[in-house]
Coordinates of C-alpha atoms in Angstrom, one line a residue:
M1 CA -12.4 -1.5 28.7
P2 CA -15.6 -3.7 28.7
I3 CA -14.8 -4.6 25.1
W4 CA -11.1 -5.1 25.8
M5 CA -11.7 -7.5 28.7
R6 CA -14.4 -9.4 26.8
L7 CA -12.0 -9.9 23.9
H8 CA -9.6 -11.5 26.3
A9 CA -12.3 -13.7 27.9
E10 CA -13.2 -15.0 24.4
G11 CA -9.6 -15.9 23.6
I12 CA -9.1 -13.2 21.0
A13 CA -5.5 -12.1 20.9
I14 CA -4.8 -8.4 21.6
V15 CA -1.7 -6.8 20.1
D16 CA -1.3 -3.7 22.3
V17 CA 0.6 -0.8 20.8
R18 CA 2.0 2.5 22.0
D19 CA 0.0 4.9 19.8
E20 CA -3.5 4.5 18.1
R21 CA -2.1 5.4 14.7
A22 CA 0.0 2.2 14.9
A23 CA -3.1 0.2 15.9
V24 CA -4.9 1.2 12.7
Y25 CA -1.7 0.8 10.6
M26 CA -1.3 -2.7 11.9
A27 CA -5.0 -3.5 11.1
H28 CA -4.4 -2.0 7.6
A29 CA -1.3 -4.2 7.0
H30 CA -3.1 -7.3 8.3
A31 CA -6.0 -6.7 5.8
E32 CA -3.5 -6.2 3.0
V33 CA -1.5 -9.4 3.6
S34 CA -4.3 -11.7 4.7
G35 CA -7.2 -10.5 2.4
Q36 CA -9.4 -10.4 5.5
L37 CA -10.8 -7.7 7.8
G38 CA -8.3 -5.9 10.0
V39 CA -9.6 -4.7 13.4
A40 CA -8.3 -1.9 15.6
L41 CA -9.7 -0.9 19.0
V42 CA -8.9 2.6 20.3
T43 CA -10.0 4.7 23.2
A44 CA -12.3 7.7 22.9
G45 CA -11.5 11.3 22.3
P46 CA -7.7 11.7 21.6
G47 CA -7.5 8.0 20.9
V48 CA -9.9 8.4 18.0
T49 CA -8.2 11.6 16.8
N50 CA -4.8 9.9 17.0
A51 CA -6.2 7.0 14.9
M52 CA -7.5 9.3 12.2
T53 CA -4.3 9.4 10.2
G54 CA -4.3 5.6 10.0
V55 CA -8.0 5.7 9.0
A56 CA -7.3 8.3 6.3
N57 CA -4.5 6.1 4.9
A58 CA -6.8 3.1 4.8
H59 CA -9.5 5.2 3.2
V60 CA -7.2 6.2 0.3
A61 CA -5.7 2.7 0.0
R62 CA -9.1 1.1 0.1
A63 CA -8.1 -1.3 3.0
S64 CA -10.8 -3.2 4.8
V65 CA -10.4 -2.0 8.4
L66 CA -12.9 -2.0 11.3
V67 CA -12.1 0.6 13.9
L68 CA -14.0 0.3 17.3
S69 CA -14.1 2.8 20.1
G70 CA -15.9 3.7 23.2
A71 CA -17.9 6.8 24.2
P72 CA -19.2 8.4 27.4
P73 CA -22.4 7.0 28.8
K74 CA -25.5 8.3 27.0
A75 CA -26.7 10.3 30.1
Q76 CA -23.5 12.3 30.0
E77 CA -23.6 13.1 26.2
N78 CA -23.0 16.8 25.3
R79 CA -22.5 17.8 28.9
G80 CA -18.7 18.0 29.0
A81 CA -17.9 14.4 29.9
L82 CA -14.4 13.1 29.7
Q83 CA -13.4 12.4 26.1
D84 CA -16.8 13.5 24.8
I85 CA -16.4 14.4 21.1
P86 CA -18.6 13.5 18.1
H87 CA -16.4 10.7 16.6
P88 CA -18.7 9.8 13.7
E89 CA -18.9 13.4 12.5
L90 CA -15.1 13.5 12.3
L91 CA -14.7 10.2 10.6
K92 CA -17.6 10.1 8.1
P93 CA -15.5 11.8 5.3
I94 CA -12.8 9.1 5.5
T95 CA -14.8 6.0 6.2
R96 CA -17.4 3.9 4.4
Y97 CA -19.6 3.8 7.5
A98 CA -19.4 5.6 10.8
R99 CA -22.0 5.3 13.5
T100 CA -22.6 5.4 17.3
V101 CA -24.4 2.3 18.6
R102 CA -26.6 3.5 21.4
H103 CA -28.6 0.4 22.3
P104 CA -27.3 -3.2 23.0
D105 CA -30.0 -4.7 20.7
L106 CA -28.5 -2.9 17.8
V107 CA -24.9 -4.1 18.3
L108 CA -25.0 -7.2 16.1
Q109 CA -26.9 -5.4 13.3
E110 CA -24.5 -2.5 13.2
M111 CA -21.4 -4.8 13.4
D112 CA -22.8 -6.8 10.5
E113 CA -23.4 -3.7 8.4
A114 CA -20.0 -2.2 9.2
C115 CA -18.2 -5.4 8.2
A116 CA -20.1 -5.6 5.0
R117 CA -19.3 -2.0 4.1
A118 CA -15.6 -2.5 4.9
L119 CA -15.3 -5.5 2.6
G120 CA -17.0 -3.7 -0.3
H121 CA -20.5 -5.0 -0.3
G122 CA -22.5 -2.4 -2.3
G123 CA -19.6 0.0 -2.8
E124 CA -15.9 0.7 -2.4
P125 CA -14.1 -1.3 0.3
G126 CA -12.3 0.6 3.0
P127 CA -12.3 1.6 6.7
V128 CA -15.5 1.7 8.9
F129 CA -16.0 3.0 12.4
L130 CA -18.3 2.1 15.3
D131 CA -18.3 3.5 18.8
F132 CA -20.3 2.4 21.8
P133 CA -21.3 4.4 24.9
V134 CA -20.0 2.7 28.0
D135 CA -23.6 1.9 29.2
T136 CA -24.3 0.2 25.8
Q137 CA -21.1 -1.9 26.4
R138 CA -22.3 -2.9 29.8
G139 CA -25.9 -3.6 28.6
Q140 CA -27.3 -7.0 27.7
P141 CA -28.9 -7.4 24.3
A142 CA -32.3 -9.2 24.2
P143 CA -31.7 -12.9 23.2
A144 CA -34.4 -12.5 20.5
T145 CA -31.9 -10.2 18.6
W146 CA -29.3 -12.9 18.4
L147 CA -30.3 -13.9 14.9
P148 CA -28.1 -16.7 13.5
E149 CA -27.4 -14.8 10.3
R150 CA -25.8 -12.0 12.2
F151 CA -23.0 -14.4 13.2
E152 CA -22.2 -15.5 9.6
R153 CA -18.7 -14.3 8.6
R154 CA -18.7 -11.7 5.8
T155 CA -16.5 -12.4 2.8
K156 CA -15.5 -10.2 0.0
P157 CA -18.2 -9.9 -2.7
V158 CA -17.8 -11.5 -6.1
L159 CA -19.2 -9.4 -9.0
L160 CA -19.6 -11.2 -12.3
P161 CA -19.0 -9.3 -15.6
C162 CA -21.5 -8.4 -18.3
P163 CA -20.8 -10.8 -21.2
A164 CA -21.2 -8.0 -23.8
D165 CA -18.6 -6.0 -22.0
I166 CA -16.2 -9.0 -22.0
E167 CA -16.7 -9.5 -25.7
R168 CA -15.8 -5.9 -26.5
A169 CA -12.8 -6.1 -24.2
V170 CA -11.5 -9.3 -25.9
E171 CA -12.0 -7.8 -29.3
L172 CA -10.0 -4.7 -28.5
L173 CA -7.3 -6.4 -26.5
W174 CA -6.6 -9.3 -28.8
Q175 CA -6.4 -6.9 -31.8
A176 CA -3.9 -4.6 -30.1
Q177 CA -0.5 -4.2 -31.6
R178 CA 1.1 -2.8 -28.5
P179 CA -1.0 -4.0 -25.5
L180 CA 0.0 -3.0 -21.9
V181 CA -1.5 -4.5 -18.7
I182 CA -1.3 -2.5 -15.5
T183 CA -2.5 -3.9 -12.1
G184 CA -3.5 -2.1 -8.9
H185 CA -5.1 -2.7 -5.6
G186 CA -8.2 -4.3 -7.1
A187 CA -6.1 -7.0 -8.7
K188 CA -4.2 -7.8 -5.5
W189 CA -5.6 -11.3 -5.1
V190 CA -5.7 -12.3 -8.8
G191 CA -4.2 -15.8 -9.4
P192 CA -2.4 -17.5 -12.3
E193 CA -5.1 -16.4 -14.7
L194 CA -3.2 -13.0 -15.0
I195 CA -0.1 -14.8 -16.2
E196 CA -2.2 -16.8 -18.7
L197 CA -3.7 -13.5 -20.0
L198 CA -0.2 -12.1 -20.5
D199 CA 0.9 -15.2 -22.3
R200 CA -2.1 -15.4 -24.5
T201 CA -2.2 -11.8 -25.6
G202 CA 1.6 -11.2 -25.6
A203 CA 1.0 -8.0 -23.6
V204 CA 3.7 -6.3 -21.6
Y205 CA 3.2 -5.7 -17.9
L206 CA 3.7 -3.0 -15.4
D207 CA 3.1 -3.7 -11.8
T208 CA 2.5 -1.0 -9.2
A209 CA 3.2 -0.8 -5.4
E210 CA -0.5 -1.7 -4.9
S211 CA -0.1 -5.2 -6.5
R212 CA 3.6 -6.1 -6.6
G213 CA 4.5 -9.8 -6.7
L214 CA 1.6 -11.0 -8.9
V215 CA 3.9 -11.8 -11.8
P216 CA 7.3 -13.4 -11.2
G217 CA 10.2 -11.1 -11.9
H218 CA 11.6 -13.4 -14.7
H219 CA 8.4 -13.4 -16.7
P220 CA 9.0 -12.0 -20.3
A221 CA 6.1 -9.5 -20.0
H222 CA 8.0 -7.4 -17.4
V223 CA 9.1 -4.0 -18.8
G224 CA 9.2 -1.9 -15.5
A225 CA 12.6 -0.4 -16.2
L226 CA 11.1 1.2 -19.3
R227 CA 7.9 2.4 -17.7
G228 CA 7.7 5.9 -19.2
A229 CA 8.5 4.8 -22.7
V230 CA 6.0 1.9 -22.6
M231 CA 3.2 4.1 -21.3
G232 CA 3.7 6.4 -24.3
Q233 CA 3.9 3.6 -26.9
A234 CA 1.0 1.4 -25.9
D235 CA -2.0 1.4 -28.2
V236 CA -4.3 -0.4 -25.7
V237 CA -3.9 -0.4 -21.9
L238 CA -5.8 -2.9 -19.8
L239 CA -6.2 -1.4 -16.3
L240 CA -7.0 -4.1 -13.7
G241 CA -8.3 -2.6 -10.5
R242 CA -6.1 0.5 -10.8
K243 CA -6.9 4.2 -10.6
L244 CA -5.4 6.6 -13.1
D245 CA -3.9 8.7 -10.3
F246 CA -0.8 10.9 -10.2
Q247 CA 1.4 7.8 -10.4
L248 CA 0.0 7.1 -13.9
A249 CA -0.1 10.7 -15.1
Y250 CA -3.9 10.8 -14.6
G251 CA -4.1 8.9 -17.9
S252 CA -3.4 12.1 -19.7
P253 CA -3.1 11.9 -23.6
A254 CA 0.0 14.0 -23.1
V255 CA 1.7 10.9 -21.7
F256 CA -0.4 8.0 -23.0
K257 CA -0.6 9.5 -26.5
D258 CA -3.3 7.7 -28.6
T259 CA -3.9 4.9 -26.1
R260 CA -7.4 3.4 -25.7
F261 CA -8.2 2.0 -22.2
I262 CA -10.0 -1.1 -21.1
R263 CA -10.9 -0.5 -17.5
V264 CA -11.8 -3.4 -15.2
A265 CA -12.7 -2.9 -11.5
D266 CA -15.3 -4.0 -9.0
H267 CA -16.3 -0.5 -8.0
P268 CA -16.6 2.9 -9.8
A269 CA -13.7 4.6 -8.0
E270 CA -11.3 2.4 -10.0
L271 CA -13.3 2.4 -13.2
R272 CA -14.0 5.9 -14.3
D273 CA -11.6 8.3 -12.7
N274 CA -9.9 10.9 -15.0
R275 CA -10.2 8.9 -18.2
R276 CA -13.2 6.9 -19.5
G277 CA -12.4 3.5 -21.0
A278 CA -13.2 2.4 -24.5
V279 CA -14.5 -0.6 -22.6
E280 CA -15.5 -0.5 -19.0
V281 CA -16.1 -3.8 -17.1
L282 CA -17.7 -3.5 -13.7
A283 CA -16.7 -6.8 -12.1
S284 CA -14.3 -8.6 -9.8
V285 CA -11.0 -8.5 -11.5
D286 CA -10.3 -12.2 -11.3
E287 CA -13.7 -13.1 -12.7
A288 CA -13.3 -10.6 -15.5
I289 CA -9.9 -12.1 -16.5
K290 CA -11.4 -15.7 -16.5
A291 CA -14.3 -14.5 -18.6
M292 CA -12.0 -12.9 -21.1
L293 CA -9.9 -16.1 -21.4
R294 CA -13.0 -18.2 -21.9
T295 CA -14.4 -15.8 -24.5
A296 CA -11.1 -15.6 -26.4
G297 CA -10.9 -19.4 -26.7
N298 CA -7.8 -20.4 -28.7
R299 CA -7.4 -17.0 -30.2
T300 CA -3.9 -15.5 -30.0
G301 CA -2.7 -11.9 -29.9
A302 CA -1.8 -9.9 -32.9
S303 CA 1.2 -11.0 -34.9
Y304 CA 3.2 -7.8 -34.3
V305 CA 3.0 -8.1 -30.5
A306 CA 6.0 -10.3 -30.1
D307 CA 8.1 -7.9 -32.2
W308 CA 7.2 -5.2 -29.7
R309 CA 7.4 -7.2 -26.4
E310 CA 10.7 -9.1 -26.9
P311 CA 13.0 -6.1 -27.4
L312 CA 11.3 -4.2 -24.6
N313 CA 11.8 -7.1 -22.2
Q314 CA 15.4 -7.5 -23.3
K315 CA 16.1 -3.9 -22.6
H316 CA 14.3 -4.1 -19.3
V317 CA 16.4 -7.1 -18.2
A318 CA 19.6 -5.4 -19.4
R319 CA 18.8 -2.2 -17.6
S320 CA 17.6 -3.9 -14.4
S321 CA 20.8 -6.1 -14.4
A322 CA 23.0 -3.1 -14.9
Y323 CA 21.2 -1.2 -12.1
L324 CA 21.6 -4.1 -9.7
A325 CA 25.3 -4.4 -10.5
A326 CA 25.7 -0.7 -10.0
M327 CA 23.9 -0.9 -6.6
H328 CA 26.7 -3.1 -5.3
Q329 CA 29.4 -0.7 -6.5
E330 CA 27.9 2.7 -5.6
P331 CA 30.7 5.0 -4.3
P332 CA 30.3 6.7 -0.9
G333 CA 29.5 10.4 -0.6
R334 CA 32.1 13.1 0.1
D335 CA 31.3 12.5 3.8
G336 CA 32.6 9.0 3.5
L337 CA 29.2 7.4 4.3
M338 CA 27.8 4.6 2.1
H339 CA 25.3 5.1 -0.6
P340 CA 21.8 3.8 0.3
N341 CA 21.9 1.5 -2.7
R342 CA 24.8 -0.4 -1.0
L343 CA 22.5 -1.1 1.9
L344 CA 19.6 -2.2 -0.4
A345 CA 21.9 -4.5 -2.4
A346 CA 23.0 -6.3 0.7
L347 CA 19.5 -6.7 1.9
R348 CA 18.4 -7.9 -1.5
D349 CA 21.1 -10.6 -1.4
A350 CA 20.2 -11.7 2.1
V351 CA 16.4 -12.0 2.0
G352 CA 15.8 -13.2 -1.5
P353 CA 12.8 -12.6 -3.8
N354 CA 10.1 -14.1 -1.6
A355 CA 10.4 -11.7 1.3
T356 CA 7.7 -9.4 2.5
V357 CA 9.1 -5.9 2.1
V358 CA 7.7 -2.8 3.8
A359 CA 9.3 0.3 2.4
D360 CA 8.9 3.6 4.2
G361 CA 10.1 7.2 3.9
G362 CA 10.4 9.9 1.4
D363 CA 13.8 10.0 -0.3
F364 CA 14.8 6.5 0.9
L365 CA 11.5 5.1 -0.4
S366 CA 12.5 6.2 -3.9
F367 CA 15.6 4.0 -3.7
A368 CA 13.9 1.1 -1.9
R369 CA 10.9 0.6 -4.2
V370 CA 13.3 0.0 -7.1
G371 CA 16.2 -1.7 -5.3
L372 CA 14.4 -4.1 -2.9
P373 CA 11.8 -6.3 -4.6
G374 CA 9.6 -8.7 -2.6
K375 CA 6.8 -11.2 -3.2
T376 CA 4.7 -9.0 -0.9
Y377 CA 5.3 -5.3 -0.9
L378 CA 3.8 -2.5 1.3
D379 CA 4.6 1.2 1.4
P380 CA 2.9 4.5 2.5
G381 CA 0.6 4.4 -0.5
P382 CA -0.9 7.2 -2.5
L383 CA -1.6 9.3 0.6
G384 CA 2.1 9.5 1.2
C385 CA 1.6 8.5 4.8
I386 CA 5.2 8.1 5.9
G387 CA 5.7 6.5 9.3
V388 CA 3.7 3.3 8.6
G389 CA 6.8 1.0 8.3
T390 CA 7.4 -0.4 11.7
A391 CA 3.7 -1.0 12.4
F392 CA 3.1 -2.5 9.0
G393 CA 6.1 -4.8 9.5
I394 CA 5.0 -6.0 12.9
A395 CA 1.5 -6.9 11.6
A396 CA 2.9 -8.7 8.5
S397 CA 5.4 -10.7 10.6
L398 CA 2.7 -11.7 13.1
H399 CA 0.5 -12.9 10.3
D400 CA 3.1 -14.9 8.4
A401 CA 6.8 -15.4 9.2
S402 CA 7.4 -18.2 6.8
H403 CA 9.4 -15.7 4.7
P404 CA 11.5 -12.8 5.9
V405 CA 9.7 -9.6 6.8
V406 CA 11.9 -6.6 6.3
V407 CA 11.1 -3.0 7.0
A408 CA 13.3 -0.7 5.0
T409 CA 12.8 2.8 6.3
G410 CA 14.4 6.2 6.3
D411 CA 15.3 7.7 9.7
G412 CA 12.8 10.5 9.4
A413 CA 9.9 8.1 8.7
F414 CA 11.1 5.8 11.4
G415 CA 10.8 8.5 14.0
F416 CA 7.0 8.8 13.5
N417 CA 6.4 5.4 15.2
A418 CA 9.8 4.5 16.6
M419 CA 8.3 3.6 20.0
E420 CA 6.6 0.6 18.3
V421 CA 9.9 -1.2 18.6
C422 CA 8.5 -1.7 22.1
T423 CA 5.5 -3.5 20.6
A424 CA 7.8 -5.7 18.5
A425 CA 9.8 -6.7 21.5
R426 CA 6.8 -7.4 23.8
H427 CA 5.1 -9.5 21.2
Q428 CA 8.2 -11.0 19.8
A429 CA 7.2 -10.1 16.3
P430 CA 9.8 -11.7 13.9
V431 CA 10.5 -8.6 11.9
L432 CA 13.8 -7.0 10.8
I433 CA 13.7 -3.2 10.9
V434 CA 16.5 -1.5 8.9
V435 CA 16.9 2.3 9.3
A436 CA 18.7 4.1 6.6
N437 CA 20.1 6.9 8.8
N438 CA 21.2 9.9 6.8
G439 CA 20.5 12.5 9.5
A440 CA 18.1 14.5 7.4
W441 CA 14.8 14.9 5.7
A442 CA 16.9 14.4 2.6
I443 CA 14.4 15.1 -0.2
E444 CA 13.5 18.4 1.4
V445 CA 17.1 19.3 2.1
R446 CA 17.9 19.0 -1.6
D447 CA 14.8 20.8 -2.6
Q448 CA 15.6 23.7 -0.3
A449 CA 19.2 23.9 -1.3
E450 CA 18.5 23.9 -5.0
T451 CA 15.2 25.9 -5.1
H452 CA 15.7 28.3 -2.3
G453 CA 19.5 28.4 -1.8
K454 CA 19.5 27.5 1.9
V455 CA 18.4 24.7 4.2
V456 CA 15.9 25.5 7.0
G457 CA 14.7 23.1 9.6
T458 CA 15.2 19.9 7.6
K459 CA 18.4 18.5 9.2
L460 CA 18.2 15.7 11.7
Q461 CA 20.9 14.2 13.9
F462 CA 22.6 10.9 13.2
A463 CA 20.9 9.5 16.3
N464 CA 21.8 6.1 17.6
Y465 CA 18.6 4.1 16.8
A466 CA 20.3 0.9 17.6
A467 CA 20.8 2.0 21.2
M468 CA 17.2 2.9 21.4
A469 CA 16.1 -0.6 20.1
Q470 CA 18.5 -2.3 22.5
A471 CA 16.9 -0.4 25.4
F472 CA 13.6 -2.2 24.5
G473 CA 15.2 -5.6 24.3
L474 CA 15.7 -6.0 20.5
H475 CA 18.8 -7.3 18.9
A476 CA 20.3 -4.2 17.4
A477 CA 23.5 -3.0 15.8
R478 CA 24.9 0.1 14.1
V479 CA 26.6 -0.4 10.8
S480 CA 28.7 2.1 8.8
D481 CA 30.9 -0.2 6.7
P482 CA 29.3 -1.8 3.7
A483 CA 31.6 -4.8 4.1
A484 CA 30.0 -5.5 7.5
L485 CA 26.5 -5.5 6.2
P486 CA 26.2 -9.2 5.1
D487 CA 27.2 -10.5 8.5
A488 CA 25.1 -7.9 10.3
I489 CA 22.0 -8.8 8.3
H490 CA 22.5 -12.5 8.7
T491 CA 22.9 -12.2 12.5
A492 CA 19.9 -9.9 12.7
L493 CA 17.7 -12.4 10.8
T494 CA 18.6 -15.1 13.3
H495 CA 17.8 -12.9 16.3
L496 CA 14.4 -11.4 15.5
P497 CA 12.9 -9.0 16.3
A498 CA 15.9 -7.0 15.3
L499 CA 16.9 -3.5 14.2
L500 CA 19.9 -2.4 12.1
D501 CA 20.9 1.3 12.2
V502 CA 22.8 1.9 9.0
T503 CA 24.4 5.3 8.4
V504 CA 24.2 6.4 4.8
T505 CA 25.1 9.6 3.0
P506 CA 22.6 12.4 2.6
E507 CA 24.3 13.3 -0.6
A508 CA 22.7 10.5 -2.7
V509 CA 20.2 11.9 -5.2
S510 CA 17.1 9.8 -5.5
S511 CA 15.0 9.6 -8.6
D512 CA 12.1 11.4 -6.9
A513 CA 14.4 14.3 -6.0
K514 CA 15.5 14.6 -9.7
S515 CA 12.0 14.0 -11.2
G516 CA 10.1 16.9 -9.6
L517 CA 8.0 14.8 -7.3
A518 CA 9.5 16.7 -4.3
W519 CA 8.7 20.2 -5.5
V520 CA 5.3 19.3 -7.1
P521 CA 4.9 20.7 -10.6
N522 CA 1.5 22.4 -11.4
L523 CA -0.2 19.8 -13.6
Q524 CA 1.6 16.5 -13.2
A525 CA 3.7 14.7 -10.5
L526 CA 6.9 14.5 -12.6
K527 CA 8.6 17.3 -14.5
T528 CA 8.8 15.4 -17.8
W529 CA 5.1 14.7 -17.6
D530 CA 4.3 18.2 -16.6
D531 CA 6.3 19.6 -19.6
A532 CA 4.3 17.2 -21.9
E533 CA 1.0 18.2 -20.3
Q534 CA 1.8 21.9 -20.7
A535 CA 2.6 21.4 -24.4
W536 CA -0.5 19.2 -25.0
R537 CA -2.8 21.7 -23.4
A538 CA -1.3 24.6 -25.4

């Protein structure tokens, strides 16, 4: 409370939430959309343990989040005081820095160090944690400790590449016959130099959820609709700030065949996991790209590259166009309820390509990440932390509402933080929350039915989430007819914050349900990759 009231006295806005997880989720989303530090303030004991899921998600996503908390007075430590629990010991495995600040004279020093660690100075960026005993909060630091440098704002570090590494990367990439560029979190703030690199080399491009929106959807390098085939055909893959995790088959030769990797990242976690690179460039991604372009000069890519890229892009465009057309025509299920793609098609038409999209859920996320593109895109991330949607959307809309901010969430995921519609209402966050309501944990229902022959504990009810939102003062409507969607979405977008509760069929089969992601094969995330891995290892 001393911190809280001092924030108010200093004119720092406080967005109060209903659950500490949501506070950290919002700080996480703010960091992602702003490129700055996100800050969450939580109470001690259960407040910190509630926040830990959000901290863990920021840890895996490498989001720069500062989490602050209180602690009992020092004289009551380890005596059974209210909310007395060793916070830093709990949080050290999932933070870059976790400390208790026990003296007022150390506050500025520890805050400075924590912010530096969160932004990636000297290591991987990610969440940090500080707590302050109440008597420390009430204390007065000695004026001599108010060193001016402690008040200088920390910015993200810039790491310049080794020229020899850049020369090797250029030699390999510009000679490639089938070059592929894949971006990740570390490339999130790369500018137009990425497009210039694609144009100069003739490489094809795959974005990921971590960095969607960097390259316009109409660019001829896009081949996302042929992702699996392209990964197997590429002879050189340039990874820009991207781990070779389960979403990229761990870089296995079973999937990437004879590919050689050029790996560029500003910290080791995105540089050396699973597969070493033929060239490894430890540098800020934007600086590395600029250096490659300077080193290459007027050199162009290999002559064969265009013969590879153009047919792939044409197939990508044709397949994407066909998929979009099919989304508008998807038939209902046997229950008469609309297919989730009908909802996504209507949203896509209404909000356009420059929207900020937050996708959340399990089964519904599988549809949304393909069917609902956005200039800025956020989702539960590699931790699979469903339930982030509403909090992420509130934070994104409070940061920038110049474009529509849409949360597309399944009903199961929405339930995790549904009470945050109260936060949206109180702070008038200009966000549209769209709940795809299929009355089930759909991906688990299908897995149980097909693998085990019966469904146990995975059905939900078709609850009236619109009525819930209306109770908190949001504009809300329930929609079951696809023909009513355009008007409902338009009305909602003009009465933000708003929620649409759209009933969809649980019979729709997502790509994740079909691919094996739900039932988790032994060696790879997807069945086709797992089959290839089994054969390769044999």
